[in-house]
PDB file of C-alpha atoms in Angstrom:
ATOM      1  CA  MET Y  24     154.659 182.825 180.688  1.00  0.00           C
ATOM      2  CA  ARG Y  25     152.755 185.133 183.020  1.00  0.00           C
ATOM      3  CA  LEU Y  26     152.106 188.804 183.637  1.00  0.00           C
ATOM      4  CA  GLN Y  27     153.339 190.518 186.782  1.00  0.00           C
ATOM      5  CA  LEU Y  28     152.149 193.972 187.802  1.00  0.00           C
ATOM      6  CA  VAL Y  29     154.937 196.532 187.583  1.00  0.00           C
ATOM      7  CA  GLN Y  30     153.069 199.782 188.187  1.00  0.00           C
ATOM      8  CA  LYS Y  31     149.483 201.020 188.368  1.00  0.00           C
ATOM      9  CA  VAL Y  32     148.914 204.703 187.650  1.00  0.00           C
ATOM     10  CA  GLU Y  33     145.619 205.778 189.192  1.00  0.00           C
ATOM     11  CA  ASN Y  34     143.785 208.804 187.757  1.00  0.00           C
ATOM     12  CA  ALA Y  35     146.183 208.917 184.825  1.00  0.00           C
ATOM     13  CA  HIS Y  36     143.565 210.977 182.960  1.00  0.00           C
ATOM     14  CA  GLU Y  37     140.497 212.866 184.111  1.00  0.00           C
ATOM     15  CA  ASP Y  38     138.119 210.602 182.184  1.00  0.00           C
ATOM     16  CA  SER Y  39     137.995 207.193 180.493  1.00  0.00           C
ATOM     17  CA  ILE Y  40     141.168 206.074 178.691  1.00  0.00           C
ATOM     18  CA  TRP Y  41     140.345 204.414 175.392  1.00  0.00           C
ATOM     19  CA  THR Y  42     143.644 203.868 173.632  1.00  0.00           C
ATOM     20  CA  VAL Y  43     147.343 203.107 174.194  1.00  0.00           C
ATOM     21  CA  SER Y  44     150.443 202.599 172.025  1.00  0.00           C
ATOM     22  CA  TRP Y  45     154.131 202.019 172.880  1.00  0.00           C
ATOM     23  CA  VAL Y  46     156.949 204.000 171.274  1.00  0.00           C
ATOM     24  CA  PRO Y  47     159.359 201.657 169.431  1.00  0.00           C
ATOM     25  CA  GLY Y  48     162.928 201.820 170.702  1.00  0.00           C
ATOM     26  CA  LYS Y  49     162.008 203.683 173.899  1.00  0.00           C
ATOM     27  CA  LYS Y  50     160.584 202.992 177.333  1.00  0.00           C
ATOM     28  CA  GLN Y  51     157.678 205.277 176.514  1.00  0.00           C
ATOM     29  CA  PHE Y  52     154.012 204.850 175.661  1.00  0.00           C
ATOM     30  CA  VAL Y  53     151.137 207.109 174.620  1.00  0.00           C
ATOM     31  CA  THR Y  54     147.583 207.171 175.987  1.00  0.00           C
ATOM     32  CA  GLY Y  55     144.461 208.939 174.726  1.00  0.00           C
ATOM     33  CA  SER Y  56     141.402 209.821 176.765  1.00  0.00           C
ATOM     34  CA  VAL Y  57     137.892 211.177 176.621  1.00  0.00           C
ATOM     35  CA  ASP Y  58     139.305 214.096 178.666  1.00  0.00           C
ATOM     36  CA  GLU Y  59     140.584 215.516 175.325  1.00  0.00           C
ATOM     37  CA  ASN Y  60     144.248 214.907 176.187  1.00  0.00           C
ATOM     38  CA  VAL Y  61     147.013 212.662 174.910  1.00  0.00           C
ATOM     39  CA  ASN Y  62     149.646 211.848 177.524  1.00  0.00           C
ATOM     40  CA  ILE Y  63     153.153 210.545 176.932  1.00  0.00           C
ATOM     41  CA  TRP Y  64     154.560 208.360 179.705  1.00  0.00           C
ATOM     42  CA  GLU Y  65     158.052 207.053 180.431  1.00  0.00           C
ATOM     43  CA  GLU Y  66     159.355 204.177 182.492  1.00  0.00           C
ATOM     44  CA  SER Y  67     162.464 204.816 184.582  1.00  0.00           C
ATOM     45  CA  GLY Y  68     164.245 203.424 187.632  1.00  0.00           C
ATOM     46  CA  SER Y  69     165.703 200.018 188.375  1.00  0.00           C
ATOM     47  CA  ALA Y  70     164.271 196.526 188.037  1.00  0.00           C
ATOM     48  CA  GLU Y  71     163.544 196.595 191.767  1.00  0.00           C
ATOM     49  CA  GLU Y  72     161.885 200.025 191.770  1.00  0.00           C
ATOM     50  CA  VAL Y  73     160.150 201.049 188.545  1.00  0.00           C
ATOM     51  CA  ALA Y  74     158.591 204.497 188.114  1.00  0.00           C
ATOM     52  CA  ILE Y  75     156.045 205.496 185.432  1.00  0.00           C
ATOM     53  CA  SER Y  76     155.962 209.262 184.953  1.00  0.00           C
ATOM     54  CA  GLN Y  77     154.128 211.605 182.603  1.00  0.00           C
ATOM     55  CA  VAL Y  78     156.569 213.500 180.396  1.00  0.00           C
ATOM     56  CA  HIS Y  79     154.247 215.469 178.115  1.00  0.00           C
ATOM     57  CA  THR Y  80     150.599 216.283 177.388  1.00  0.00           C
ATOM     58  CA  LEU Y  81     149.061 217.125 174.027  1.00  0.00           C
ATOM     59  CA  SER Y  82     145.780 218.886 174.755  1.00  0.00           C
ATOM     60  CA  GLY Y  83     142.801 220.028 172.709  1.00  0.00           C
ATOM     61  CA  VAL Y  84     141.777 216.668 171.226  1.00  0.00           C
ATOM     62  CA  SER Y  85     138.219 217.624 170.292  1.00  0.00           C
ATOM     63  CA  LEU Y  86     135.570 215.563 172.114  1.00  0.00           C
ATOM     64  CA  GLY Y  87     138.219 213.033 173.187  1.00  0.00           C
ATOM     65  CA  ALA Y  88     140.744 210.587 171.722  1.00  0.00           C
ATOM     66  CA  VAL Y  89     139.451 207.498 169.904  1.00  0.00           C
ATOM     67  CA  SER Y  90     142.780 206.081 168.760  1.00  0.00           C
ATOM     68  CA  VAL Y  91     146.501 206.802 169.139  1.00  0.00           C
ATOM     69  CA  CYS Y  92     149.391 205.177 167.312  1.00  0.00           C
ATOM     70  CA  VAL Y  93     153.153 205.547 166.900  1.00  0.00           C
ATOM     71  CA  ASP Y  94     155.001 204.762 163.673  1.00  0.00           C
ATOM     72  CA  SER Y  95     157.465 201.869 163.356  1.00  0.00           C
ATOM     73  CA  THR Y  96     160.499 204.180 163.625  1.00  0.00           C
ATOM     74  CA  GLY Y  97     159.290 205.764 166.864  1.00  0.00           C
ATOM     75  CA  GLN Y  98     159.587 209.223 165.317  1.00  0.00           C
ATOM     76  CA  TYR Y  99     155.908 210.129 164.900  1.00  0.00           C
ATOM     77  CA  GLY Y 100     152.680 209.798 166.846  1.00  0.00           C
ATOM     78  CA  ALA Y 101     149.081 210.371 165.792  1.00  0.00           C
ATOM     79  CA  VAL Y 102     145.695 210.783 167.440  1.00  0.00           C
ATOM     80  CA  ASN Y 103     142.192 210.659 166.002  1.00  0.00           C
ATOM     81  CA  SER Y 104     139.464 212.503 167.878  1.00  0.00           C
ATOM     82  CA  LEU Y 105     135.759 211.760 168.167  1.00  0.00           C
ATOM     83  CA  ASP Y 106     135.050 214.499 165.587  1.00  0.00           C
ATOM     84  CA  SER Y 107     137.321 212.731 163.041  1.00  0.00           C
ATOM     85  CA  LYS Y 108     140.216 215.199 163.187  1.00  0.00           C
ATOM     86  CA  ILE Y 109     143.712 213.722 163.136  1.00  0.00           C
ATOM     87  CA  ASN Y 110     146.872 215.351 164.406  1.00  0.00           C
ATOM     88  CA  VAL Y 111     150.346 213.940 163.800  1.00  0.00           C
ATOM     89  CA  TRP Y 112     153.270 215.030 165.948  1.00  0.00           C
ATOM     90  CA  SER Y 113     157.016 214.490 166.159  1.00  0.00           C
ATOM     91  CA  MET Y 114     158.095 212.413 169.161  1.00  0.00           C
ATOM     92  CA  ASP Y 115     161.183 214.623 169.290  1.00  0.00           C
ATOM     93  CA  GLY Y 116     159.885 217.885 170.738  1.00  0.00           C
ATOM     94  CA  TYR Y 117     156.180 217.028 170.232  1.00  0.00           C
ATOM     95  CA  SER Y 118     155.635 219.621 167.497  1.00  0.00           C
ATOM     96  CA  ILE Y 119     152.719 219.087 165.104  1.00  0.00           C
ATOM     97  CA  VAL Y 120     153.750 217.649 161.722  1.00  0.00           C
ATOM     98  CA  GLY Y 121     151.934 218.880 158.620  1.00  0.00           C
ATOM     99  CA  ASP Y 122     148.337 220.098 158.590  1.00  0.00           C
ATOM    100  CA  MET Y 123     145.500 218.678 160.639  1.00  0.00           C
ATOM    101  CA  ILE Y 124     143.745 215.903 158.714  1.00  0.00           C
ATOM    102  CA  LYS Y 125     140.031 216.641 158.717  1.00  0.00           C
ATOM    103  CA  MET Y 126     137.543 213.939 157.810  1.00  0.00           C
ATOM    104  CA  GLY Y 127     133.787 214.432 157.749  1.00  0.00           C
ATOM    105  CA  PRO Y 128     131.719 213.721 160.881  1.00  0.00           C
ATOM    106  CA  SER Y 129     132.043 210.026 161.880  1.00  0.00           C
ATOM    107  CA  GLU Y 130     134.312 209.337 158.877  1.00  0.00           C
ATOM    108  CA  CYS Y 131     137.308 208.083 160.851  1.00  0.00           C
ATOM    109  CA  TRP Y 132     137.717 205.837 163.887  1.00  0.00           C
ATOM    110  CA  ASP Y 133     140.785 203.632 164.414  1.00  0.00           C
ATOM    111  CA  ILE Y 134     144.175 204.635 162.932  1.00  0.00           C
ATOM    112  CA  ALA Y 135     147.539 202.924 162.323  1.00  0.00           C
ATOM    113  CA  PHE Y 136     150.759 203.909 160.571  1.00  0.00           C
ATOM    114  CA  MET Y 137     152.027 202.001 157.559  1.00  0.00           C
ATOM    115  CA  PRO Y 138     155.455 200.512 158.394  1.00  0.00           C
ATOM    116  CA  LYS Y 139     158.481 202.465 157.149  1.00  0.00           C
ATOM    117  CA  ARG Y 140     161.206 200.189 155.811  1.00  0.00           C
ATOM    118  CA  SER Y 141     163.519 203.005 154.722  1.00  0.00           C
ATOM    119  CA  GLU Y 142     163.944 206.743 155.306  1.00  0.00           C
ATOM    120  CA  SER Y 143     162.664 207.417 151.796  1.00  0.00           C
ATOM    121  CA  ASP Y 144     159.295 205.774 152.506  1.00  0.00           C
ATOM    122  CA  PRO Y 145     156.510 208.363 152.893  1.00  0.00           C
ATOM    123  CA  LEU Y 146     154.728 208.816 156.214  1.00  0.00           C
ATOM    124  CA  VAL Y 147     151.372 207.147 155.559  1.00  0.00           C
ATOM    125  CA  LEU Y 148     148.486 206.717 157.961  1.00  0.00           C
ATOM    126  CA  ALA Y 149     145.829 204.020 157.634  1.00  0.00           C
ATOM    127  CA  MET Y 150     142.300 204.928 158.748  1.00  0.00           C
ATOM    128  CA  ALA Y 151     139.142 203.018 159.529  1.00  0.00           C
ATOM    129  CA  GLY Y 152     136.592 205.081 157.635  1.00  0.00           C
ATOM    130  CA  GLY Y 153     133.681 204.966 160.054  1.00  0.00           C
ATOM    131  CA  SER Y 154     130.382 205.747 158.322  1.00  0.00           C
ATOM    132  CA  THR Y 155     132.014 205.619 154.867  1.00  0.00           C
ATOM    133  CA  ASN Y 156     132.549 201.865 155.380  1.00  0.00           C
ATOM    134  CA  CYS Y 157     136.023 201.917 153.871  1.00  0.00           C
ATOM    135  CA  LEU Y 158     139.718 202.002 154.714  1.00  0.00           C
ATOM    136  CA  ARG Y 159     141.936 204.884 153.653  1.00  0.00           C
ATOM    137  CA  LEU Y 160     145.654 205.458 153.276  1.00  0.00           C
ATOM    138  CA  TRP Y 161     146.701 209.075 153.791  1.00  0.00           C
ATOM    139  CA  ASN Y 162     150.066 210.694 152.994  1.00  0.00           C
ATOM    140  CA  VAL Y 163     150.621 212.838 156.098  1.00  0.00           C
ATOM    141  CA  LEU Y 164     153.149 215.347 154.770  1.00  0.00           C
ATOM    142  CA  GLU Y 165     151.304 215.885 151.484  1.00  0.00           C
ATOM    143  CA  ASN Y 166     147.928 215.811 153.307  1.00  0.00           C
ATOM    144  CA  LYS Y 167     146.194 213.746 150.654  1.00  0.00           C
ATOM    145  CA  GLU Y 168     144.517 210.398 150.228  1.00  0.00           C
ATOM    146  CA  VAL Y 169     146.614 207.847 148.335  1.00  0.00           C
ATOM    147  CA  ALA Y 170     144.356 204.770 148.422  1.00  0.00           C
ATOM    148  CA  THR Y 171     140.836 203.646 149.364  1.00  0.00           C
ATOM    149  CA  PHE Y 172     139.622 200.117 150.105  1.00  0.00           C
ATOM    150  CA  GLU Y 173     135.868 199.487 150.115  1.00  0.00           C
ATOM    151  CA  ILE Y 174     134.708 197.064 152.810  1.00  0.00           C
ATOM    152  CA  PRO Y 175     132.287 194.500 151.353  1.00  0.00           C
ATOM    153  CA  SER Y 176     128.944 194.579 153.155  1.00  0.00           C
ATOM    154  CA  ASP Y 177     126.198 192.105 153.866  1.00  0.00           C
ATOM    155  CA  THR Y 178     123.169 193.435 152.007  1.00  0.00           C
ATOM    156  CA  GLU Y 179     120.892 191.951 154.669  1.00  0.00           C
ATOM    157  CA  LYS Y 180     122.477 194.128 157.348  1.00  0.00           C
ATOM    158  CA  LYS Y 181     120.863 197.426 158.233  1.00  0.00           C
ATOM    159  CA  ARG Y 182     122.606 200.604 157.112  1.00  0.00           C
ATOM    160  CA  ARG Y 183     123.420 201.633 160.666  1.00  0.00           C
ATOM    161  CA  GLU Y 184     125.690 198.604 160.964  1.00  0.00           C
ATOM    162  CA  LEU Y 185     127.888 199.696 158.050  1.00  0.00           C
ATOM    163  CA  PHE Y 186     130.476 201.488 160.153  1.00  0.00           C
ATOM    164  CA  THR Y 187     134.181 200.601 160.008  1.00  0.00           C
ATOM    165  CA  LEU Y 188     135.620 200.558 163.528  1.00  0.00           C
ATOM    166  CA  SER Y 189     139.059 199.000 163.247  1.00  0.00           C
ATOM    167  CA  VAL Y 190     142.090 198.953 160.986  1.00  0.00           C
ATOM    168  CA  ALA Y 191     145.395 197.082 161.089  1.00  0.00           C
ATOM    169  CA  VAL Y 192     148.414 196.953 158.797  1.00  0.00           C
ATOM    170  CA  SER Y 193     150.693 193.924 158.562  1.00  0.00           C
ATOM    171  CA  PRO Y 194     154.275 194.465 159.778  1.00  0.00           C
ATOM    172  CA  ASP Y 195     155.614 193.684 156.287  1.00  0.00           C
ATOM    173  CA  GLY Y 196     153.299 196.305 154.777  1.00  0.00           C
ATOM    174  CA  LYS Y 197     151.679 193.788 152.438  1.00  0.00           C
ATOM    175  CA  TYR Y 198     148.164 193.733 153.906  1.00  0.00           C
ATOM    176  CA  ILE Y 199     145.632 196.154 155.351  1.00  0.00           C
ATOM    177  CA  ALA Y 200     142.597 194.844 157.203  1.00  0.00           C
ATOM    178  CA  GLY Y 201     139.430 196.432 158.478  1.00  0.00           C
ATOM    179  CA  ALA Y 202     136.290 195.442 160.359  1.00  0.00           C
ATOM    180  CA  GLY Y 203     133.184 197.108 161.659  1.00  0.00           C
ATOM    181  CA  MET Y 204     129.805 197.045 163.298  1.00  0.00           C
ATOM    182  CA  ASP Y 205     128.479 194.210 161.124  1.00  0.00           C
ATOM    183  CA  GLY Y 206     131.302 191.867 162.176  1.00  0.00           C
ATOM    184  CA  ILE Y 207     132.747 191.449 158.678  1.00  0.00           C
ATOM    185  CA  ILE Y 208     136.545 191.399 158.467  1.00  0.00           C
ATOM    186  CA  ALA Y 209     138.095 192.329 155.107  1.00  0.00           C
ATOM    187  CA  ILE Y 210     141.758 191.900 154.189  1.00  0.00           C
ATOM    188  CA  PHE Y 211     143.300 193.680 151.202  1.00  0.00           C
ATOM    189  CA  GLU Y 212     146.639 193.521 149.443  1.00  0.00           C
ATOM    190  CA  VAL Y 213     147.987 197.064 149.732  1.00  0.00           C
ATOM    191  CA  GLU Y 214     149.879 197.227 146.435  1.00  0.00           C
ATOM    192  CA  SER Y 215     147.108 195.884 144.195  1.00  0.00           C
ATOM    193  CA  GLY Y 216     144.089 196.952 146.263  1.00  0.00           C
ATOM    194  CA  LYS Y 217     142.699 193.449 145.814  1.00  0.00           C
ATOM    195  CA  LEU Y 218     140.414 191.909 148.421  1.00  0.00           C
ATOM    196  CA  VAL Y 219     142.275 188.716 149.372  1.00  0.00           C
ATOM    197  CA  GLY Y 220     140.339 187.592 152.434  1.00  0.00           C
ATOM    198  CA  LYS Y 221     136.971 188.019 154.085  1.00  0.00           C
ATOM    199  CA  SER Y 222     135.435 186.566 157.217  1.00  0.00           C
ATOM    200  CA  GLU Y 223     131.816 186.664 158.341  1.00  0.00           C
ATOM    201  CA  ASP Y 224     132.357 184.503 161.432  1.00  0.00           C
ATOM    202  CA  HIS Y 225     131.576 187.399 163.778  1.00  0.00           C
ATOM    203  CA  SER Y 226     128.028 188.730 163.917  1.00  0.00           C
ATOM    204  CA  LYS Y 227     128.708 191.665 166.241  1.00  0.00           C
ATOM    205  CA  PRO Y 228     131.049 194.677 166.177  1.00  0.00           C
ATOM    206  CA  VAL Y 229     134.761 193.947 165.829  1.00  0.00           C
ATOM    207  CA  ARG Y 230     136.440 196.566 168.017  1.00  0.00           C
ATOM    208  CA  LYS Y 231     140.108 195.865 167.279  1.00  0.00           C
ATOM    209  CA  LEU Y 232     142.361 193.986 164.865  1.00  0.00           C
ATOM    210  CA  ALA Y 233     146.036 193.026 165.186  1.00  0.00           C
ATOM    211  CA  PHE Y 234     148.459 191.185 162.901  1.00  0.00           C
ATOM    212  CA  SER Y 235     150.953 188.591 164.046  1.00  0.00           C
ATOM    213  CA  PRO Y 236     154.610 189.720 163.808  1.00  0.00           C
ATOM    214  CA  ASP Y 237     155.219 187.431 160.802  1.00  0.00           C
ATOM    215  CA  SER Y 238     152.213 189.002 158.996  1.00  0.00           C
ATOM    216  CA  LYS Y 239     150.644 185.566 158.445  1.00  0.00           C
ATOM    217  CA  TYR Y 240     147.697 185.895 160.811  1.00  0.00           C
ATOM    218  CA  ILE Y 241     145.217 188.500 161.983  1.00  0.00           C
ATOM    219  CA  VAL Y 242     143.476 188.510 165.351  1.00  0.00           C
ATOM    220  CA  SER Y 243     140.126 190.120 166.182  1.00  0.00           C
ATOM    221  CA  ALA Y 244     138.465 191.445 169.340  1.00  0.00           C
ATOM    222  CA  CYS Y 245     134.676 191.256 169.106  1.00  0.00           C
ATOM    223  CA  ASP Y 246     131.507 192.097 171.022  1.00  0.00           C
ATOM    224  CA  ASP Y 247     130.465 188.433 170.717  1.00  0.00           C
ATOM    225  CA  MET Y 248     132.962 187.758 173.574  1.00  0.00           C
ATOM    226  CA  HIS Y 249     135.290 185.877 171.224  1.00  0.00           C
ATOM    227  CA  VAL Y 250     138.796 186.379 169.875  1.00  0.00           C
ATOM    228  CA  GLY Y 251     139.196 185.198 166.291  1.00  0.00           C
ATOM    229  CA  ILE Y 252     142.430 184.114 164.605  1.00  0.00           C
ATOM    230  CA  PHE Y 253     142.427 184.199 160.799  1.00  0.00           C
ATOM    231  CA  GLU Y 254     144.855 183.508 157.969  1.00  0.00           C
ATOM    232  CA  ALA Y 255     145.863 186.857 156.492  1.00  0.00           C
ATOM    233  CA  ALA Y 256     146.218 185.620 152.920  1.00  0.00           C
ATOM    234  CA  THR Y 257     142.715 184.117 152.750  1.00  0.00           C
ATOM    235  CA  GLY Y 258     140.633 185.217 155.747  1.00  0.00           C
ATOM    236  CA  ASN Y 259     140.089 181.568 156.661  1.00  0.00           C
ATOM    237  CA  THR Y 260     139.395 180.923 160.347  1.00  0.00           C
ATOM    238  CA  ILE Y 261     142.236 179.259 162.234  1.00  0.00           C
ATOM    239  CA  GLN Y 262     140.863 179.370 165.772  1.00  0.00           C
ATOM    240  CA  VAL Y 263     138.224 181.019 167.938  1.00  0.00           C
ATOM    241  CA  LEU Y 264     139.141 181.750 171.572  1.00  0.00           C
ATOM    242  CA  SER Y 265     136.533 182.082 174.321  1.00  0.00           C
ATOM    243  CA  GLY Y 266     136.914 183.236 177.896  1.00  0.00           C
ATOM    244  CA  HIS Y 267     135.843 186.836 178.343  1.00  0.00           C
ATOM    245  CA  GLU Y 268     132.481 187.327 180.066  1.00  0.00           C
ATOM    246  CA  SER Y 269     131.519 190.317 177.915  1.00  0.00           C
ATOM    247  CA  TRP Y 270     132.700 192.292 174.881  1.00  0.00           C
ATOM    248  CA  VAL Y 271     136.350 191.920 173.871  1.00  0.00           C
ATOM    249  CA  LEU Y 272     137.576 195.475 173.272  1.00  0.00           C
ATOM    250  CA  GLY Y 273     141.330 195.271 172.740  1.00  0.00           C
ATOM    251  CA  VAL Y 274     143.867 192.782 171.410  1.00  0.00           C
ATOM    252  CA  ALA Y 275     147.641 192.767 170.903  1.00  0.00           C
ATOM    253  CA  VAL Y 276     149.968 190.009 169.684  1.00  0.00           C
ATOM    254  CA  HIS Y 277     153.330 189.681 171.449  1.00  0.00           C
ATOM    255  CA  PRO Y 278     156.376 190.485 169.267  1.00  0.00           C
ATOM    256  CA  ASP Y 279     157.519 186.846 169.398  1.00  0.00           C
ATOM    257  CA  GLY Y 280     154.108 185.648 168.200  1.00  0.00           C
ATOM    258  CA  LYS Y 281     153.756 183.069 170.992  1.00  0.00           C
ATOM    259  CA  VAL Y 282     151.165 184.815 173.149  1.00  0.00           C
ATOM    260  CA  LEU Y 283     148.537 187.517 172.816  1.00  0.00           C
ATOM    261  CA  ALA Y 284     146.805 189.813 175.289  1.00  0.00           C
ATOM    262  CA  THR Y 285     143.189 190.927 175.307  1.00  0.00           C
ATOM    263  CA  GLY Y 286     141.124 193.415 177.293  1.00  0.00           C
ATOM    264  CA  GLY Y 287     137.382 193.327 177.759  1.00  0.00           C
ATOM    265  CA  SER Y 288     134.338 195.117 179.075  1.00  0.00           C
ATOM    266  CA  ASP Y 289     134.375 192.557 181.901  1.00  0.00           C
ATOM    267  CA  GLY Y 290     137.352 194.517 183.285  1.00  0.00           C
ATOM    268  CA  LYS Y 291     139.732 191.617 182.668  1.00  0.00           C
ATOM    269  CA  VAL Y 292     143.103 191.419 180.908  1.00  0.00           C
ATOM    270  CA  LYS Y 293     143.775 187.942 179.580  1.00  0.00           C
ATOM    271  CA  LEU Y 294     146.984 186.294 178.354  1.00  0.00           C
ATOM    272  CA  TRP Y 295     146.605 183.567 175.724  1.00  0.00           C
ATOM    273  CA  ASP Y 296     149.063 180.869 174.624  1.00  0.00           C
ATOM    274  CA  LEU Y 297     148.983 180.650 170.825  1.00  0.00           C
ATOM    275  CA  ASP Y 298     150.546 177.185 170.688  1.00  0.00           C
ATOM    276  CA  ASP Y 299     147.781 175.633 172.780  1.00  0.00           C
ATOM    277  CA  ASN Y 300     145.135 178.263 171.932  1.00  0.00           C
ATOM    278  CA  LYS Y 301     144.089 178.666 175.549  1.00  0.00           C
ATOM    279  CA  CYS Y 302     143.957 181.330 178.219  1.00  0.00           C
ATOM    280  CA  ILE Y 303     146.905 180.968 180.585  1.00  0.00           C
ATOM    281  CA  GLN Y 304     146.243 183.942 182.863  1.00  0.00           C
ATOM    282  CA  THR Y 305     143.456 186.350 183.796  1.00  0.00           C
ATOM    283  CA  VAL Y 306     144.293 189.625 185.538  1.00  0.00           C
ATOM    284  CA  SER Y 307     141.607 191.616 187.373  1.00  0.00           C
ATOM    285  CA  GLU Y 308     143.430 194.783 188.414  1.00  0.00           C
ATOM    286  CA  HIS Y 309     141.081 197.167 186.582  1.00  0.00           C
ATOM    287  CA  THR Y 310     137.672 198.072 188.009  1.00  0.00           C
ATOM    288  CA  ASP Y 311     135.961 198.930 184.712  1.00  0.00           C
ATOM    289  CA  GLN Y 312     136.098 198.193 180.977  1.00  0.00           C
ATOM    290  CA  VAL Y 313     139.571 197.617 179.516  1.00  0.00           C
ATOM    291  CA  TRP Y 314     139.626 199.395 176.155  1.00  0.00           C
ATOM    292  CA  GLY Y 315     143.232 198.959 175.105  1.00  0.00           C
ATOM    293  CA  VAL Y 316     146.233 196.665 175.508  1.00  0.00           C
ATOM    294  CA  ALA Y 317     149.651 197.148 173.896  1.00  0.00           C
ATOM    295  CA  TRP Y 318     153.049 195.418 174.008  1.00  0.00           C
ATOM    296  CA  SER Y 319     156.375 197.226 174.023  1.00  0.00           C
ATOM    297  CA  ASP Y 320     158.463 196.418 170.952  1.00  0.00           C
ATOM    298  CA  ASP Y 321     160.911 194.321 173.031  1.00  0.00           C
ATOM    299  CA  GLY Y 322     158.000 192.315 174.428  1.00  0.00           C
ATOM    300  CA  LYS Y 323     159.001 192.895 178.037  1.00  0.00           C
ATOM    301  CA  ARG Y 324     156.060 195.126 178.946  1.00  0.00           C
ATOM    302  CA  LEU Y 325     152.299 195.170 178.450  1.00  0.00           C
ATOM    303  CA  ALA Y 326     150.201 198.269 179.103  1.00  0.00           C
ATOM    304  CA  SER Y 327     146.431 198.296 179.621  1.00  0.00           C
ATOM    305  CA  VAL Y 328     144.007 201.245 179.850  1.00  0.00           C
ATOM    306  CA  SER Y 329     140.477 201.454 181.121  1.00  0.00           C
ATOM    307  CA  ASP Y 330     137.318 203.402 181.835  1.00  0.00           C
ATOM    308  CA  ASP Y 331     138.533 203.434 185.442  1.00  0.00           C
ATOM    309  CA  ARG Y 332     141.065 206.130 184.344  1.00  0.00           C
ATOM    310  CA  SER Y 333     144.035 203.977 185.317  1.00  0.00           C
ATOM    311  CA  ILE Y 334     147.029 202.674 183.380  1.00  0.00           C
ATOM    312  CA  ILE Y 335     148.597 199.367 184.360  1.00  0.00           C
ATOM    313  CA  VAL Y 336     152.033 198.242 183.196  1.00  0.00           C
ATOM    314  CA  TYR Y 337     152.933 194.567 183.504  1.00  0.00           C
ATOM    315  CA  ALA Y 338     156.150 192.617 183.011  1.00  0.00           C
ATOM    316  CA  LEU Y 339     156.043 189.376 181.017  1.00  0.00           C
ATOM    317  CA  LEU Y 340     157.915 186.696 182.932  1.00  0.00           C
TER     318      LEU Y 340
END
């Protein structure tokens, strides 16, 4: 397998782009930037001549976008801003859904939707709780918290390190995981609230987490320049991948579970084979830190975003 550049969109935002998420069931993806805008993009054209065009902008994201996500049905998107205010919108018409979710200063960072397995399932957003050092589940339409998960801390760590940066929810909805500045990864069973796994292998901030499509494993992107692979049910370490020359900022597991992509502050996008646990390709198209990588739900496309204000879309061959 290898990545092939399909399209590079220069100056896609007016400032650094920190976050990206594909829309399930569509050839669309969402990006969020420090320029206080969320842009929706669409791929069109033929296999020989692909075009990436901006189809909508959601403006007024206070102080800039930290995290964007789209729910598993492709019907809703969400953005969290640097001042911990979350807006949820409908992907059909881009109207705001429900009331703005307002956390306290620095009390939210990364966000992810809980998977919806039926139309009757509520629209629930998972949040990395920032300075509160917890994970939250929030019912969007009722605008209320429905669950809290306290991240265990290392008492020897300084208080400033107790900041939850990342959150991920397993595709089957069974687990929620979080990690933060102190490098601790905590995995909880959603239904019971029980802590089922914990890893202290990382000693530096864990910027991003991602589950495998079968919900059995969780992958981490860390400032220690490593990518960790852990068993979801226990937190036990399966493998540690090395290859980035600086912080690893983004990670995404391919829908077939055979490869994963990472982005780093070294400006590189790397493709990793999960059977051999090795890097099989390094791409150097960006000129600055790569904050986010995301696969389309059909696995045919990877998007990466960077401080260089560009978006790059690749095909997986």
